Amino acid sequence: MTNVNTDKLRETVQSVLDEKSSPGLVIAAGKKGGVFLKEAYGKRQLIPVEITNSVDTIYDIASITKVMATTTALMLLVQRGRINLEMKASEFIDEFSAEHKDRITLKHLLCHVSGLADWYPYFEEIRKRESNGGIPFMGNEKGKRIVYSLANNEELVSRDFSATKYSDIGFIILGEIIPKTLGENYAEAISLFAATPLIASTKIFSPIIWIIRSEEHTSNSSHIPLTRMPSSA
């Protein structure tokens, strides 16, 4: 038994939904005796059709992967003597041999002091190329290579390594360096090298496309087919 006020918890969840802060969520609570509450609320999808949430919904944890995946894998590589944080990015990526960028180390990228911008909407470039050429790039290895190329050629916004500026681009670069070190693509490197030893089978690390076909799914659908993209083009 537990003395947790589950009614209050449910009220809080409902207020989040009422405020439209989130279309849906899943909560789980447990103590040493095990899980005593696991419930789903709201919708897990709103467009193109609404789908009711369920406790087995897969959520994208987005930038948490910077800590759980990229940083973990990087430090495991350090621990095993494969790299050290004072190594230059140019040792792995030719574009970083350019003036000023040739001083950037893995530590600079990891600590968000590399001088790279915070982010860039690379997905817009992907969509533009898809539109112009009719070739799908989103969510596959070809698209990833385009993003890496764009990120590698970014200009620095500062050059003295003194300003901390949260940078998605810096971690994109680290995400390119890790598989270069391991000889695997990024998803395989993280899954095999970092994720498998550390986190449960309820988590995956892979580019995923959610395929929704209106002719196959109605507003009452409770299942979305999940396609794992191939590891190489």
Tab-separated table of C-alpha atoms in Angstrom:
chain	number	residue	atom	x	y	z
A	1	MET	CA	0.000	0.000	0.000
A	2	THR	CA	1.013	3.592	-0.426
A	3	ASN	CA	-0.023	6.864	1.104
A	4	VAL	CA	0.573	8.804	-2.117
A	5	ASN	CA	-2.401	11.011	-2.980
A	6	THR	CA	-3.131	9.650	-6.448
A	7	ASP	CA	-6.270	11.769	-6.759
A	8	LYS	CA	-4.172	14.919	-6.440
A	9	LEU	CA	-1.762	13.551	-9.007
A	10	ARG	CA	-4.576	12.903	-11.455
A	11	GLU	CA	-5.942	16.401	-10.876
A	12	THR	CA	-2.545	17.850	-11.718
A	13	VAL	CA	-2.379	15.788	-14.889
A	14	GLN	CA	-5.844	16.915	-15.904
A	15	SER	CA	-4.904	20.560	-15.369
A	16	VAL	CA	-1.965	20.107	-17.761
A	17	LEU	CA	-4.334	18.730	-20.382
A	18	ASP	CA	-6.930	21.454	-19.766
A	19	GLU	CA	-4.262	24.136	-20.219
A	20	LYS	CA	-3.184	22.387	-23.449
A	21	SER	CA	0.403	22.340	-22.221
A	22	SER	CA	0.597	18.827	-23.607
A	23	PRO	CA	-1.799	16.769	-25.729
A	24	GLY	CA	-1.145	13.729	-23.577
A	25	LEU	CA	1.151	12.071	-21.115
A	26	VAL	CA	1.867	8.854	-19.269
A	27	ILE	CA	2.588	8.721	-15.553
A	28	ALA	CA	4.127	5.901	-13.569
A	29	ALA	CA	4.783	5.775	-9.845
A	30	GLY	CA	6.269	3.069	-7.717
A	31	LYS	CA	7.957	2.188	-4.457
A	32	LYS	CA	10.149	-0.706	-3.407
A	33	GLY	CA	7.201	-3.036	-3.716
A	34	GLY	CA	6.802	-2.204	-7.384
A	35	VAL	CA	4.724	0.052	-9.613
A	36	PHE	CA	1.419	1.032	-8.026
A	37	LEU	CA	0.265	3.514	-10.662
A	38	LYS	CA	0.699	3.508	-14.443
A	39	GLU	CA	-1.856	5.454	-16.455
A	40	ALA	CA	-2.141	7.212	-19.806
A	41	TYR	CA	-4.006	10.452	-20.432
A	42	GLY	CA	-5.063	12.501	-23.421
A	43	LYS	CA	-3.884	11.921	-26.965
A	44	ARG	CA	-0.598	10.648	-28.268
A	45	GLN	CA	-1.286	12.150	-31.676
A	46	LEU	CA	-3.442	15.018	-32.893
A	47	ILE	CA	-2.736	15.096	-36.638
A	48	PRO	CA	-3.551	13.840	-39.183
A	49	VAL	CA	-5.934	11.909	-36.941
A	50	GLU	CA	-6.358	11.912	-33.175
A	51	ILE	CA	-5.138	8.788	-31.410
A	52	THR	CA	-5.823	8.070	-27.762
A	53	ASN	CA	-2.752	7.757	-25.585
A	54	SER	CA	-1.686	4.461	-24.045
A	55	VAL	CA	0.888	3.333	-21.491
A	56	ASP	CA	3.065	1.810	-24.239
A	57	THR	CA	3.389	5.064	-26.204
A	58	ILE	CA	6.957	5.727	-27.351
A	59	TYR	CA	8.070	9.282	-26.593
A	60	ASP	CA	10.887	11.201	-28.227
A	61	ILE	CA	13.108	12.374	-25.371
A	62	ALA	CA	14.944	14.766	-27.703
A	63	SER	CA	17.827	16.697	-26.126
A	64	ILE	CA	17.992	14.354	-23.144
A	65	THR	CA	19.994	12.203	-25.544
A	66	LYS	CA	22.806	14.757	-25.249
A	67	VAL	CA	23.343	13.493	-21.704
A	68	MET	CA	22.034	9.933	-21.855
A	69	ALA	CA	23.529	8.985	-25.210
A	70	THR	CA	26.225	11.268	-26.645
A	71	THR	CA	27.922	12.296	-23.397
A	72	THR	CA	27.753	8.777	-21.983
A	73	ALA	CA	29.268	7.245	-25.117
A	74	LEU	CA	31.943	9.918	-25.274
A	75	MET	CA	33.019	9.377	-21.660
A	76	LEU	CA	33.045	5.608	-22.120
A	77	LEU	CA	35.438	6.157	-25.024
A	78	VAL	CA	37.600	8.303	-22.740
A	79	GLN	CA	37.466	5.638	-20.009
A	80	ARG	CA	38.602	2.965	-22.457
A	81	GLY	CA	41.443	5.078	-23.790
A	82	ARG	CA	40.044	5.430	-27.302
A	83	ILE	CA	39.964	9.242	-27.184
A	84	ASN	CA	40.727	12.099	-24.826
A	85	LEU	CA	38.814	15.336	-24.501
A	86	GLU	CA	41.782	17.494	-25.488
A	87	MET	CA	41.834	15.963	-28.979
A	88	LYS	CA	41.003	18.401	-31.759
A	89	ALA	CA	37.802	17.991	-33.739
A	90	SER	CA	40.006	18.346	-36.833
A	91	GLU	CA	41.524	14.943	-36.052
A	92	PHE	CA	38.184	13.444	-36.997
A	93	ILE	CA	36.599	15.971	-39.379
A	94	ASP	CA	38.552	17.672	-42.159
A	95	GLU	CA	36.388	20.808	-42.199
A	96	PHE	CA	37.610	21.646	-38.700
A	97	SER	CA	41.123	22.162	-40.043
A	98	ALA	CA	40.006	25.631	-41.162
A	99	GLU	CA	41.414	28.716	-39.457
A	100	HIS	CA	40.041	29.266	-35.928
A	101	LYS	CA	38.037	26.037	-36.038
A	102	ASP	CA	41.295	24.078	-35.894
A	103	ARG	CA	41.586	24.965	-32.186
A	104	ILE	CA	38.260	23.385	-31.203
A	105	THR	CA	38.604	20.326	-28.975
A	106	LEU	CA	36.118	17.650	-27.988
A	107	LYS	CA	35.962	19.301	-24.581
A	108	HIS	CA	34.949	22.615	-26.167
A	109	LEU	CA	32.101	20.867	-27.989
A	110	LEU	CA	31.047	18.924	-24.916
A	111	CYS	CA	30.996	22.027	-22.693
A	112	HIS	CA	29.209	24.262	-25.230
A	113	VAL	CA	32.109	26.729	-25.509
A	114	SER	CA	33.217	25.902	-29.070
A	115	GLY	CA	31.905	29.154	-30.533
A	116	LEU	CA	29.398	27.374	-32.766
A	117	ALA	CA	25.883	28.762	-33.042
A	118	ASP	CA	23.097	27.333	-30.916
A	119	TRP	CA	21.166	25.740	-33.759
A	120	TYR	CA	20.123	25.961	-37.382
A	121	PRO	CA	16.932	24.648	-39.027
A	122	TYR	CA	18.670	21.982	-41.097
A	123	PHE	CA	15.338	20.266	-41.623
A	124	GLU	CA	14.357	23.140	-43.917
A	125	GLU	CA	17.350	22.412	-46.134
A	126	ILE	CA	16.410	18.729	-46.132
A	127	ARG	CA	12.852	19.536	-47.192
A	128	LYS	CA	14.106	21.883	-49.907
A	129	ARG	CA	16.343	19.191	-51.364
A	130	GLU	CA	13.540	16.655	-51.187
A	131	SER	CA	11.221	19.058	-52.987
A	132	ASN	CA	13.770	19.856	-55.683
A	133	GLY	CA	14.962	16.336	-56.327
A	134	GLY	CA	12.060	14.151	-55.300
A	135	ILE	CA	14.411	11.990	-53.212
A	136	PRO	CA	13.531	11.282	-49.565
A	137	PHE	CA	16.195	12.388	-47.093
A	138	MET	CA	14.292	12.982	-43.867
A	139	GLY	CA	15.146	10.414	-41.222
A	140	ASN	CA	17.633	8.358	-43.221
A	141	GLU	CA	21.404	8.100	-43.584
A	142	LYS	CA	21.537	10.333	-46.682
A	143	GLY	CA	19.739	13.070	-44.780
A	144	LYS	CA	22.083	12.618	-41.846
A	145	ARG	CA	25.115	13.058	-44.085
A	146	ILE	CA	23.638	16.295	-45.431
A	147	VAL	CA	23.189	17.603	-41.889
A	148	TYR	CA	26.730	16.596	-40.945
A	149	SER	CA	28.111	18.393	-43.993
A	150	LEU	CA	26.159	21.558	-43.198
A	151	ALA	CA	27.140	21.467	-39.528
A	152	ASN	CA	30.802	20.855	-40.326
A	153	ASN	CA	30.894	23.974	-42.498
A	154	GLU	CA	29.235	26.329	-40.028
A	155	GLU	CA	31.104	29.535	-39.241
A	156	LEU	CA	31.951	30.332	-35.625
A	157	VAL	CA	29.978	33.037	-33.828
A	158	SER	CA	32.771	33.505	-31.274
A	159	ARG	CA	36.425	32.499	-31.219
A	160	ASP	CA	37.784	32.813	-27.701
A	161	PHE	CA	36.086	29.780	-26.071
A	162	SER	CA	35.065	31.936	-23.106
A	163	ALA	CA	31.318	32.164	-23.707
A	164	THR	CA	29.038	29.257	-22.869
A	165	LYS	CA	26.399	28.979	-25.570
A	166	TYR	CA	24.173	25.918	-25.622
A	167	SER	CA	24.777	24.414	-29.031
A	168	ASP	CA	22.856	21.688	-30.804
A	169	ILE	CA	25.375	22.002	-33.611
A	170	GLY	CA	28.279	21.141	-31.310
A	171	PHE	CA	26.559	17.923	-30.301
A	172	ILE	CA	25.748	17.100	-33.908
A	173	ILE	CA	29.513	17.227	-34.467
A	174	LEU	CA	30.122	14.932	-31.483
A	175	GLY	CA	27.458	12.634	-32.892
A	176	GLU	CA	29.572	12.371	-36.027
A	177	ILE	CA	32.828	11.796	-34.167
A	178	ILE	CA	31.611	8.904	-31.980
A	179	PRO	CA	30.829	6.515	-34.846
A	180	LYS	CA	34.056	7.521	-36.609
A	181	THR	CA	35.861	6.249	-33.523
A	182	LEU	CA	33.849	3.048	-33.224
A	183	GLY	CA	33.341	2.200	-36.889
A	184	GLU	CA	29.563	2.087	-36.469
A	185	ASN	CA	26.844	4.526	-37.470
A	186	TYR	CA	25.593	6.744	-34.651
A	187	ALA	CA	22.430	4.821	-33.777
A	188	GLU	CA	24.289	1.497	-33.714
A	189	ALA	CA	27.182	2.994	-31.759
A	190	ILE	CA	24.892	4.370	-29.067
A	191	SER	CA	22.692	1.286	-28.911
A	192	LEU	CA	25.588	-1.159	-28.664
A	193	PHE	CA	28.179	0.880	-26.813
A	194	ALA	CA	26.231	3.015	-24.354
A	195	ALA	CA	22.516	2.258	-24.258
A	196	THR	CA	22.575	-1.515	-23.960
A	197	PRO	CA	24.700	-1.651	-20.785
A	198	LEU	CA	22.954	1.256	-19.100
A	199	ILE	CA	19.262	1.476	-19.881
A	200	ALA	CA	16.361	-0.886	-20.080
A	201	SER	CA	14.852	-2.505	-23.146
A	202	THR	CA	11.973	-0.034	-22.973
A	203	LYS	CA	14.232	2.528	-24.663
A	204	ILE	CA	15.599	2.609	-28.186
A	205	PHE	CA	17.958	4.882	-30.021
A	206	SER	CA	17.265	4.988	-33.717
A	207	PRO	CA	15.977	7.328	-36.404
A	208	ILE	CA	12.270	6.560	-36.530
A	209	ILE	CA	9.581	7.533	-39.011
A	210	TRP	CA	5.996	7.374	-37.853
A	211	ILE	CA	4.026	6.227	-40.879
A	212	ILE	CA	0.366	7.166	-40.753
A	213	ARG	CA	-1.776	6.289	-43.748
A	214	SER	CA	-5.219	7.843	-43.578
A	215	GLU	CA	-6.737	4.928	-45.399
A	216	GLU	CA	-5.368	2.531	-42.776
A	217	HIS	CA	-6.063	4.541	-39.622
A	218	THR	CA	-9.182	6.143	-38.251
A	219	SER	CA	-9.709	8.413	-35.292
A	220	ASN	CA	-10.303	5.297	-33.193
A	221	SER	CA	-6.953	3.751	-34.085
A	222	SER	CA	-4.804	2.774	-31.148
A	223	HIS	CA	-1.696	1.625	-32.990
A	224	ILE	CA	0.881	3.444	-35.069
A	225	PRO	CA	3.236	1.291	-37.117
A	226	LEU	CA	6.828	2.053	-36.299
A	227	THR	CA	9.515	1.780	-38.953
A	228	ARG	CA	13.167	1.672	-37.950
A	229	MET	CA	15.263	3.251	-40.663
A	230	PRO	CA	18.075	1.168	-42.193
A	231	SER	CA	21.459	1.682	-40.585
A	232	SER	CA	23.141	2.460	-43.883
A	233	ALA	CA	22.094	3.789	-47.252
